[in-house]
Amino acid sequence: MTNAKAPASDNRDGIDQDQFLTVLSREDALARFEAALLPRPVPGEQRPLAEALGCALSEDVVAPIDVPPFDRSNVDGFAVRSADLASASEAAPVRLRLNDEVIACGSAPTRPVLSGTATSIATGGPVPRGADAIVMVEHTQPSGSRAIEIRRAASPGQFVSYAGSDIARGEALLRTGTIIGSREIGMLAACGIARVSVARRPRVAIISTGDELVQPGERLGPAAIYDTNGAIVTAAISENGGEAVFLGAVPDDEQRLEAAMRNALASSDMLVLSGGTSKGAGDVSHRIIARLGEPGIIAHGVALKPGKPLCLAVCDGKPVIILPGFPTSAMFTFHDMIVLVLRKMAGLPPRSDAKVTARVPVRIASELGRTEFVMVSLVEGADGLIAYPSGKGSGAITSFAQADGFLKIDALADQMPANTQAEVTLFTPHVRVPDLVIVGSHCAGLDLVTAPLARAGLSVRSIAAGSLGGLAAARRGECDFAPIHLFDEKTGIYNTPFLMAGLELVPGWRRMQGIAFRKGDRRFESLNAEAAVRSALADPACIMVNRNQGAGTRILIDRLLGDAKPDGYWNQPRSHNAVAAAVAQHRADWGMTIAPVAHASGLAFIPFAEEHYDFALVTARKQRPAVQAFFEALASQQSRDALAQAGFRPA
Ligand code: AMP
Ligand code: MG
């Protein structure tokens, strides 16, 4: 029989067209990974108590002594025989002779308490022979120099802690797998245990890969980015019981990377790389794995979103994982697929994530066939928690900081319909519903106004959803107010024409929109906006950068361009900053942005029109303390000065 299969795509230098031919489901990939790895705790080690904090016990601890080790007085008073006081009352006080001894903490009694006598004893002192109860000093009266009078009966055992009543010798004190915290350390110390057997933290080596990566603290050259995964993965490994050893970023060079991977594996229990897992040119780490040990790659391509390029391997019993390059993809795959294995190796129980149910107000489209994770911000609605999708795409790291948790869309679903009640896994142990919720168009000026609120302990959540998205959220009562900048072409008025019932407009500030270009560009210098655009259109080599449809800025650009669609027209980024970056980095020659952003990028600026950035306030939420605090801050001289300083003109 001839081999009818097409030759395997093995073009090492070109782009492999058969990327991820065998994508496994999340469940399949996990099952195969665990079957190949049999993850179990790395061998335990003995640690002094002081160094065991946060470790997991690798053996049960049995109490070697009784705690307390002897019968002990709980109060300051007198050790007595309860039978002597059976008849004591206000009318018939009992007189007891004092023994010639005072039992302090740490002093062993030497004389018995015989009938008709008592011995002075301090809290914590050992109860002397013969005594079976303690009478508080407050309930006695001196009677001459060597006796006391007592006017109430004492029950046997009164104010005595018996030996072993706290911890009994031979009792299982702590179980294997218990995480040692301060309370556990206290219990161990009480039993006199100085060393414990704990699961050794698995040593996990971390390598970032990519020619473009620069470590934080170093200078960012052109086309370089800061290594984010190195820092995140290192922290996440420590959070989950590993001893993280970050080995830096290695360029996409097969030889250097192989040497680094071999070194890393030789001295660790697990290796986590990130980047270079697509099966394209320059992506080399997955090819190296095959040479590092058996059985090699277990899964390359998992039906996750984000995170499809995840690569799971086992080399001579050690897990080797290549996380996708995009930081959010790296994080989701790490938490969903790797943490479980890491915790097993660290002898830790599975992580218990807190979950809440929340209504998702908008429809979320999802790719059929991939388990999808969507980050959400939680806000309080009229009828319970609301989960707002807050992802900016798998390349965005800030989505993590702004999100409270994530929801999962099943691989078999192609969408999550609006108003689904979804289960949200929290990033933190508790929901922290923000005091102030802002949904709409974001502006750097907003951060200046909310700064004093944060200092006053109010939590502010600002969700960037654009002006129209903000208005929709405000109408549904999902936020306190929506920052908007919408120009009505019919009336020539900003914002007011867009308000609906239940909303009122609070003036914010003005932002000067205009043409940004590089200083010294003769085509634009000393022209007004109309003339500058005419000049740009007259030069076929001149490239513009546009804005997205629906942006207030786009309306102004269209007004200047008329019917012209010059080179660069279809480059339509979604933010003022992206426009300035495109011009500053010579990818475009001009674009429309706001003055503060142009100036921050070192660009020249031709003013064109002042845009009104105002707040559509939900009237029903007006009296909330955080809302009041915001508008007080907005009106304050401090905010007005800060806004003016940043290039905005307070209304
Ligand atoms: P790759 O899988 O190497 O093609 O990377 C996919 C994307 O993630 C690229 O945009 C990389 O620049 C980016 N990336 C890869 N590694 C890192 C990292 N350690 N930190 C931040 N971004 C990264
Ligand atoms: Mg790369």
XYZ file of C-alpha atoms and ligand atoms in Angstrom:
675
model
C 0.000 0.000 0.000
C 1.337 3.386 -0.887
C 1.364 6.172 1.579
C -1.579 8.209 0.409
C -1.060 10.948 2.985
C 0.129 14.296 1.778
C 3.688 14.923 2.891
C 3.732 16.456 6.319
C 4.209 20.150 6.177
C 7.737 20.474 7.369
C 8.904 23.678 5.818
C 11.228 24.875 8.536
C 11.986 28.241 6.971
C 8.670 29.215 5.503
C 5.365 29.832 7.208
C 3.673 26.567 7.990
C 0.204 26.719 6.447
C -1.086 23.844 8.550
C -1.137 25.751 11.788
C -2.751 23.791 14.588
C -4.100 20.963 12.454
C -4.877 18.987 15.576
C -6.497 21.403 17.948
C -7.635 19.563 21.061
C -10.560 20.517 23.229
C -9.671 22.026 26.569
C -10.789 18.872 28.387
C -8.885 16.517 26.070
C -5.699 18.530 26.333
C -5.895 18.613 30.126
C -6.596 14.892 30.381
C -3.683 13.968 28.101
C -1.348 16.352 29.905
C -2.196 14.872 33.297
C -1.960 11.316 31.987
C 1.538 11.940 30.628
C 2.667 13.793 33.718
C 0.945 12.054 36.650
C 1.434 15.288 38.589
C 2.260 14.590 42.222
C 3.932 16.626 44.935
C 7.665 17.027 44.547
C 9.431 15.326 47.491
C 8.963 17.069 50.830
C 11.576 18.792 52.928
C 12.084 19.701 56.579
C 11.802 23.359 57.385
C 12.204 25.353 60.583
C 8.837 26.682 61.714
C 9.815 30.253 60.934
C 10.426 29.351 57.295
C 7.337 27.234 56.821
C 4.825 30.050 56.422
C 2.748 29.521 53.278
C 4.051 25.985 52.704
C 1.824 22.910 52.534
C 2.402 20.165 55.099
C 3.634 16.982 53.462
C 2.867 14.804 56.504
C 0.183 14.700 59.181
C 1.388 16.268 62.427
C 0.504 14.350 65.618
C 0.620 16.246 68.919
C 3.699 15.044 70.857
C 2.503 16.487 74.204
C -0.616 17.585 76.025
C -1.460 21.282 75.831
C -1.607 22.604 78.434
C 0.932 20.126 79.783
C -0.539 20.339 83.356
C -3.782 21.424 85.053
C -3.577 25.186 84.984
C -5.324 28.079 86.697
C -7.271 30.386 84.394
C -7.480 33.298 86.824
C -5.583 35.043 89.592
C -6.905 33.710 92.875
C -6.662 30.791 95.278
C -6.419 27.056 94.698
C -8.977 25.331 96.959
C -10.813 22.078 97.617
C -14.357 22.690 96.355
C -15.780 20.449 99.081
C -14.516 22.930 101.708
C -16.766 25.634 100.213
C -19.946 23.580 99.782
C -21.706 25.519 102.552
C -20.179 28.952 101.901
C -22.672 31.856 101.578
C -23.045 35.562 102.364
C -24.469 34.601 105.764
C -21.917 31.867 106.458
C -18.481 32.705 105.019
C -15.871 29.960 105.077
C -12.430 30.778 106.398
C -9.428 29.035 104.763
C -5.878 29.121 106.091
C -3.264 30.185 103.513
C -0.471 27.761 102.708
C 3.001 29.180 102.870
C 3.457 29.359 99.093
C 2.564 31.593 96.148
C 2.302 29.780 92.806
C 3.422 32.096 90.048
C 3.531 31.307 86.300
C 6.453 28.991 85.755
C 6.814 27.890 89.383
C 5.970 24.314 90.293
C 3.925 23.919 93.536
C 5.662 22.192 96.427
C 2.891 21.946 99.054
C -0.454 20.190 98.847
C -3.746 21.983 99.502
C -5.140 20.148 102.502
C -8.726 20.475 103.659
C -9.319 23.899 105.227
C -6.439 25.547 103.353
C -5.888 27.522 100.118
C -2.826 28.476 98.085
C -2.397 31.777 96.285
C -2.075 31.133 92.522
C -1.530 33.317 89.451
C -3.172 32.903 86.013
C -1.239 30.150 84.259
C 0.119 28.651 87.462
C 0.014 24.806 87.892
C -2.811 23.646 90.157
C -1.270 22.087 93.325
C -1.959 18.583 94.595
C -5.228 18.321 96.506
C -6.865 21.397 94.928
C -9.708 20.927 92.421
C -10.950 24.496 91.856
C -9.774 28.088 91.786
C -11.588 30.979 93.464
C -11.063 34.376 91.872
C -9.240 36.853 94.055
C -12.178 39.270 93.618
C -14.429 36.793 95.433
C -12.292 36.578 98.568
C -11.492 38.796 101.502
C -8.361 38.752 103.655
C -9.010 37.481 107.125
C -6.043 38.412 109.267
C -2.619 38.015 107.694
C -2.626 34.281 106.936
C -6.209 33.437 105.948
C -9.023 34.383 103.554
C -12.808 34.398 103.755
C -15.008 33.130 100.923
C -18.778 33.750 100.684
C -19.776 31.546 97.757
C -19.454 27.908 96.789
C -17.036 26.726 94.067
C -17.860 23.984 91.602
C -15.224 21.321 91.044
C -12.995 22.237 88.115
C -13.941 25.913 88.312
C -11.340 28.064 86.477
C -9.098 25.061 85.839
C -7.827 24.137 82.339
C -7.008 20.447 82.500
C -3.911 18.933 80.930
C -4.571 18.085 77.281
C -7.872 19.951 77.189
C -6.603 22.173 74.368
C -4.537 19.642 72.444
C -4.325 16.020 73.551
C -1.104 14.077 73.111
C -1.471 11.710 70.133
C -4.216 13.797 68.515
C -3.883 14.585 64.775
C -3.053 18.235 64.984
C -2.754 19.171 61.316
C -3.328 17.180 58.158
C -1.194 16.754 55.056
C -1.875 19.524 52.540
C -2.736 22.128 55.166
C -1.273 25.496 54.228
C 0.745 26.803 57.130
C -0.465 30.199 58.223
C 0.096 32.084 61.453
C -2.593 30.043 63.261
C -1.007 26.737 62.277
C 2.408 28.048 63.300
C 0.890 28.885 66.686
C -0.482 25.366 67.131
C 2.842 23.809 66.203
C 4.735 26.132 68.532
C 2.352 25.302 71.398
C 3.352 21.656 71.010
C 7.025 22.509 70.943
C 7.454 21.510 67.296
C 10.400 23.372 65.786
C 10.610 21.737 62.345
C 7.953 20.433 59.982
C 7.859 18.401 56.790
C 6.482 20.513 54.001
C 6.025 20.006 50.304
C 9.019 21.554 48.646
C 7.951 24.378 46.378
C 8.417 23.111 42.846
C 11.177 25.092 41.163
C 9.716 26.607 38.037
C 11.975 28.207 35.442
C 10.437 30.969 33.333
C 11.735 32.126 29.969
C 10.189 34.759 27.720
C 10.947 34.459 24.032
C 11.018 37.077 21.325
C 13.478 39.391 19.572
C 11.250 42.341 20.448
C 11.345 41.933 24.223
C 13.045 44.364 26.574
C 13.007 44.069 30.385
C 11.260 46.771 32.438
C 13.807 49.357 33.491
C 15.648 49.126 30.175
C 15.283 51.555 27.272
C 12.483 50.809 24.796
C 13.896 50.970 21.271
C 11.817 51.290 18.086
C 9.546 48.238 17.505
C 10.443 46.870 20.939
C 7.950 46.117 23.717
C 8.378 45.449 27.394
C 8.397 41.836 28.526
C 5.093 41.515 30.342
C 4.735 37.763 30.507
C 7.991 37.280 32.376
C 6.726 39.390 35.269
C 3.155 38.057 35.248
C 4.049 34.390 35.004
C 6.718 34.719 37.685
C 4.203 36.286 40.068
C 1.450 33.795 39.216
C 3.784 30.882 39.882
C 4.683 32.262 43.304
C 0.983 32.814 44.009
C 0.330 29.139 43.350
C 3.020 27.524 45.434
C 5.947 27.459 43.026
C 9.434 28.791 43.523
C 9.690 30.976 40.447
C 13.059 31.491 38.803
C 12.823 34.035 36.009
C 15.606 33.569 33.475
C 14.920 36.617 31.291
C 13.958 36.900 27.643
C 15.760 34.920 24.956
C 15.698 36.001 21.282
C 14.032 33.801 18.655
C 17.257 31.959 17.930
C 16.979 28.201 17.919
C 20.467 27.514 19.263
C 20.406 30.055 22.037
C 16.905 29.092 23.043
C 17.730 25.397 23.126
C 20.736 26.062 25.355
C 18.592 28.189 27.675
C 15.834 25.559 27.816
C 18.281 22.743 28.576
C 19.915 24.752 31.350
C 16.566 25.700 32.805
C 15.246 22.131 32.810
C 18.407 20.747 34.387
C 17.883 22.829 37.507
C 14.095 22.939 37.828
C 10.975 20.818 38.158
C 9.008 22.631 35.481
C 9.671 25.032 32.614
C 7.267 27.723 31.431
C 8.001 29.679 28.277
C 5.900 32.270 26.563
C 5.730 33.388 22.961
C 6.889 31.707 19.792
C 4.300 28.979 19.941
C 2.605 29.744 16.635
C 3.845 27.358 14.014
C 5.343 30.179 11.963
C 8.787 31.338 10.929
C 10.765 32.497 13.940
C 8.656 30.411 16.284
C 11.151 27.848 17.412
C 10.499 26.757 20.985
C 8.053 23.989 20.084
C 10.582 22.433 17.687
C 13.193 22.315 20.423
C 10.914 20.455 22.835
C 11.037 17.317 20.702
C 14.764 17.083 21.448
C 14.523 17.655 25.206
C 13.077 14.346 26.344
C 10.231 11.854 26.090
C 7.339 11.930 25.341
C 7.615 15.572 24.180
C 4.647 17.569 22.925
C 1.279 16.401 24.266
C -0.920 19.162 22.864
C -0.132 22.010 20.543
C -3.243 23.995 19.797
C -6.087 23.962 22.314
C -9.630 25.121 21.575
C -9.450 28.079 23.940
C -10.040 31.759 23.333
C -7.833 33.498 24.107
C -5.055 30.966 24.113
C -5.295 28.672 21.099
C -1.514 28.371 20.502
C -0.902 26.867 23.948
C 1.654 24.058 23.833
C 1.816 21.403 26.562
C 4.707 18.983 26.760
C 6.353 16.537 29.131
C 10.102 15.956 28.867
C 11.479 13.119 30.985
C 8.797 13.563 33.610
C 8.954 17.357 33.788
C 6.218 19.589 32.430
C 7.294 22.047 29.739
C 4.696 24.609 28.770
C 4.728 27.272 26.104
C 2.162 29.927 26.810
C 0.822 32.110 23.999
C 2.662 35.414 23.577
C -0.205 37.805 24.180
C -0.186 38.532 27.908
C -3.906 38.017 28.518
C -3.832 34.761 26.552
C -0.810 33.716 28.551
C -2.627 34.459 31.804
C -5.870 32.692 30.985
C -4.164 29.569 29.749
C -1.843 29.629 32.741
C -4.696 29.857 35.220
C -7.016 27.474 33.420
C -4.580 24.756 32.368
C -1.338 25.068 34.330
C -2.276 26.145 37.851
C -3.956 22.808 38.566
C -0.833 20.851 37.694
C 1.449 23.279 39.510
C -0.638 23.094 42.674
C -0.606 19.309 42.600
C 3.176 19.401 42.358
C 3.283 21.894 45.219
C 1.076 19.625 47.355
C -1.647 22.263 47.410
C -5.391 21.697 47.084
C -7.080 23.037 43.919
C -7.614 26.764 44.088
C -11.061 27.713 45.266
C -12.168 30.627 43.162
C -15.077 32.697 44.367
C -17.973 32.871 41.897
C -21.006 35.108 41.555
C -23.941 35.240 39.202
C -24.436 38.420 37.199
C -26.527 39.616 34.278
C -24.621 40.356 31.076
C -26.434 43.332 29.483
C -25.010 42.979 25.981
C -24.699 40.117 23.521
C -21.239 38.595 23.271
C -20.344 36.907 20.010
C -18.193 33.824 20.422
C -16.289 31.497 18.157
C -17.930 28.116 17.795
C -15.674 25.282 18.900
C -13.503 27.187 21.359
C -14.009 27.614 25.085
C -13.992 31.379 25.399
C -13.026 33.460 28.417
C -14.377 36.987 28.600
C -13.212 39.437 31.213
C -15.947 41.415 32.912
C -16.306 44.386 35.213
C -19.016 44.065 37.831
C -21.358 46.923 38.670
C -24.484 47.074 40.767
C -27.707 47.357 38.770
C -31.249 47.906 40.006
C -31.907 44.147 39.963
C -28.556 42.734 41.054
C -25.038 42.470 39.714
C -24.268 43.344 36.123
C -21.227 41.974 34.301
C -19.787 44.220 31.608
C -17.424 42.623 29.113
C -14.239 44.627 29.501
C -11.780 42.918 27.213
C -9.879 44.980 24.698
C -8.628 41.943 22.825
C -6.042 39.380 23.753
C -3.168 41.852 23.400
C -4.479 44.183 26.087
C -3.040 43.900 29.550
C -5.124 46.630 31.178
C -8.285 44.571 30.739
C -6.948 42.453 33.588
C -6.551 45.350 35.968
C -9.972 46.765 35.157
C -11.807 43.471 35.295
C -13.278 41.861 38.400
C -13.360 38.393 36.922
C -14.252 36.426 33.840
C -17.026 34.349 32.417
C -16.719 31.282 30.248
C -18.618 30.713 27.017
C -18.933 27.054 26.180
C -17.180 25.724 23.096
C -20.541 24.686 21.662
C -22.068 28.172 21.838
C -21.621 30.786 19.133
C -22.769 33.627 21.362
C -23.964 34.618 24.784
C -27.304 36.394 24.289
C -27.886 39.759 25.946
C -29.293 39.521 29.481
C -27.897 36.061 30.180
C -27.423 35.321 33.863
C -23.813 34.163 33.792
C -21.480 32.711 36.370
C -18.511 35.002 36.919
C -15.282 33.682 38.412
C -13.781 36.437 40.509
C -10.131 37.433 40.411
C -10.400 38.464 44.069
C -12.021 36.562 46.945
C -14.938 39.018 47.176
C -16.943 41.195 44.817
C -15.875 44.774 45.152
C -18.735 46.744 43.710
C -17.397 50.206 42.851
C -18.836 53.300 44.522
C -18.928 55.213 41.254
C -19.543 53.673 37.848
C -18.701 55.625 34.713
C -19.461 54.071 31.324
C -18.802 55.981 28.132
C -16.058 57.820 26.327
C -12.799 57.912 28.202
C -10.693 61.047 28.484
C -7.394 61.620 30.279
C -9.082 64.587 32.000
C -11.443 62.183 33.771
C -8.555 60.712 35.723
C -7.686 64.171 37.011
C -11.196 64.673 38.394
C -11.526 61.222 39.959
C -8.087 61.356 41.632
C -9.364 63.027 44.847
C -12.201 60.457 45.087
C -9.726 57.605 45.104
C -7.703 59.385 47.773
C -10.893 59.698 49.848
C -11.339 55.927 49.694
C -14.086 55.826 47.051
C -13.614 53.219 44.358
C -14.229 54.408 40.824
C -14.794 52.135 37.854
C -14.529 53.709 34.449
C -15.534 51.469 31.572
C -14.580 52.744 28.108
C -17.551 51.989 25.877
C -17.643 55.069 23.635
C -20.225 57.863 23.854
C -23.095 55.840 22.381
C -22.285 52.762 24.475
C -22.267 54.978 27.557
C -25.630 56.523 26.728
C -27.155 53.073 26.282
C -25.768 51.954 29.648
C -27.033 55.144 31.317
C -30.506 54.628 29.846
C -30.550 51.091 31.282
C -29.428 52.463 34.650
C -26.184 50.505 34.648
C -23.918 53.434 35.446
C -23.999 56.688 37.367
C -23.209 58.808 34.354
C -21.878 58.565 30.823
C -19.159 60.901 29.557
C -20.101 61.829 25.988
C -18.919 64.051 23.145
C -21.504 63.789 20.383
C -21.997 66.506 17.782
C -25.485 66.849 16.324
C -25.092 67.963 12.726
C -28.701 69.124 12.385
C -28.589 71.551 15.285
C -24.830 72.106 15.482
C -25.097 71.443 19.220
C -23.020 69.059 21.271
C -24.514 66.351 23.494
C -27.850 67.864 24.616
C -29.783 66.567 21.569
C -28.723 63.022 22.463
C -30.176 62.945 25.979
C -33.151 60.715 26.756
C -35.715 60.720 29.542
C -34.132 60.123 32.946
C -30.830 61.708 31.954
C -29.546 65.230 32.489
C -26.445 66.933 31.172
C -23.677 68.194 33.448
C -21.090 70.268 31.556
C -17.570 68.874 31.683
C -14.810 70.513 29.688
C -13.817 71.454 26.169
C -11.182 69.660 24.184
C -9.539 71.353 21.218
C -9.605 69.079 18.212
C -7.205 69.789 15.419
C -4.625 68.583 12.961
C -1.494 67.012 14.384
C 1.661 66.843 12.283
C 5.377 66.517 12.894
C 7.114 69.782 13.740
C 8.921 71.245 10.748
C 6.629 69.691 8.119
C 6.455 72.535 5.582
C 3.228 71.208 4.091
C 1.273 72.231 7.189
C 3.206 74.935 8.994
C 1.381 78.214 9.620
C -1.783 77.078 7.830
C -5.286 76.846 9.265
C -7.009 73.450 9.344
C -8.885 73.807 6.042
C -5.743 74.971 4.236
C -3.653 72.226 5.856
C -6.009 69.530 4.586
C -6.042 71.084 1.102
C -2.255 71.022 1.170
C -2.250 67.379 2.266
C -4.669 66.429 -0.526
C -2.468 68.185 -3.065
C 0.476 65.897 -2.232
C -0.103 62.282 -3.312
C 2.777 61.144 -1.088
C 1.065 62.522 1.989
C -0.545 59.825 4.187
C -3.301 60.504 6.693
C -4.551 58.557 9.690
C -8.340 58.536 10.110
C -10.630 57.672 13.035
C -13.273 55.010 13.429
C -16.819 55.508 12.199
C -18.980 56.852 15.038
C -16.197 58.814 16.722
C -16.915 62.500 17.260
C -13.520 63.225 15.767
C -14.464 61.351 12.590
C -17.342 63.742 11.984
C -14.876 66.636 12.017
C -12.473 64.826 9.676
C -15.291 64.091 7.225
C -16.267 67.734 7.323
C -12.733 68.742 6.289
C -12.207 65.982 3.697
C -15.537 66.256 1.898
C -15.563 63.402 -0.628
C -11.805 62.919 -0.703
C -10.391 59.579 0.464
C -6.625 60.115 0.482
C -4.008 57.467 1.198
C -4.392 56.320 4.825
C -8.165 56.937 4.899
C -8.854 53.307 5.768
C -6.446 53.343 8.672
C -9.057 53.965 11.342
C -7.762 53.558 14.899
C -10.091 54.030 17.831
C -8.248 56.513 20.011
C -6.626 59.930 20.094
C -3.371 58.366 21.258
C -3.183 55.943 18.345
C -3.533 58.853 15.903
C -0.706 60.769 17.578
C 1.513 57.648 17.693
C 0.960 56.996 13.954
C 2.062 60.535 13.084
C 4.951 60.658 15.556
C 6.270 57.317 14.261
C 6.041 58.390 10.558
C 3.378 55.855 9.664
C 1.178 58.801 8.754
C 1.832 62.514 8.180
C -1.299 64.014 9.641
C -4.365 63.111 11.630
C -6.961 64.679 13.856
C -6.561 64.394 17.593
C -6.954 66.563 20.683
C -4.391 69.172 21.655
C -3.157 67.597 24.930
C -2.472 64.296 23.178
C -0.701 65.956 20.235
C 1.472 67.971 22.578
C 2.307 64.962 24.762
C 3.620 63.224 21.626
C 5.768 66.238 20.695
C 3.664 67.056 17.613
C 2.691 70.421 16.128
C -1.028 71.205 16.286
C -3.494 73.280 14.279
C -6.678 73.974 16.274
C -9.923 73.284 14.413
C -12.982 72.921 16.609
C -13.659 72.748 20.281
C -15.408 69.587 21.316
C -17.677 69.441 24.355
C -16.952 66.583 26.725
C -19.937 66.458 29.108
C -21.655 64.031 31.445
C -25.052 62.422 30.850
C -26.081 61.931 34.452
C -28.670 59.328 35.456
C -31.066 61.523 37.449
C -32.123 58.640 39.690
C -28.532 58.222 40.848
C -27.821 61.897 41.396
C -28.017 61.746 45.199
C -25.523 58.935 45.624
C -22.591 60.085 47.768
C -19.954 59.079 45.209
C -21.828 60.913 42.443
C -22.035 64.020 44.604
C -18.341 63.663 45.407
C -17.512 63.481 41.704
C -19.413 66.626 40.791
C -17.969 68.437 43.791
C -14.505 67.446 42.605
C -15.385 68.555 39.076
C -16.378 72.014 40.330
C -13.339 72.415 42.568
C -10.639 74.902 41.702
C -8.092 72.112 42.096
C -9.675 70.073 39.276
C -10.144 73.127 37.080
C -6.473 73.989 37.470
C -5.398 70.410 36.791
C -7.606 70.246 33.684
C -6.312 73.577 32.381
C -2.756 72.463 33.040
C -3.351 69.337 30.944
C -4.745 71.390 28.046
C -8.498 71.088 28.643
C -10.813 74.052 29.079
C -13.234 73.530 31.990
C -16.798 74.513 31.049
P 4.340 35.160 19.528
O 3.528 34.027 20.022
O 5.775 35.084 19.945
O 4.194 35.358 18.060
O 3.760 36.467 20.234
C 2.447 36.935 20.004
C 2.353 38.360 20.465
O 2.613 38.449 21.855
C 3.353 39.303 19.816
O 2.706 40.542 19.633
C 4.436 39.419 20.832
O 5.161 40.625 20.715
C 3.663 39.359 22.114
N 4.501 38.850 23.195
C 5.219 37.709 23.166
N 5.882 37.532 24.321
C 5.581 38.587 25.106
C 5.954 38.994 26.416
N 6.780 38.253 27.160
N 5.461 40.149 26.909
C 4.618 40.894 26.171
N 4.210 40.563 24.939
C 4.692 39.426 24.391
Mg 7.500 35.915 19.429
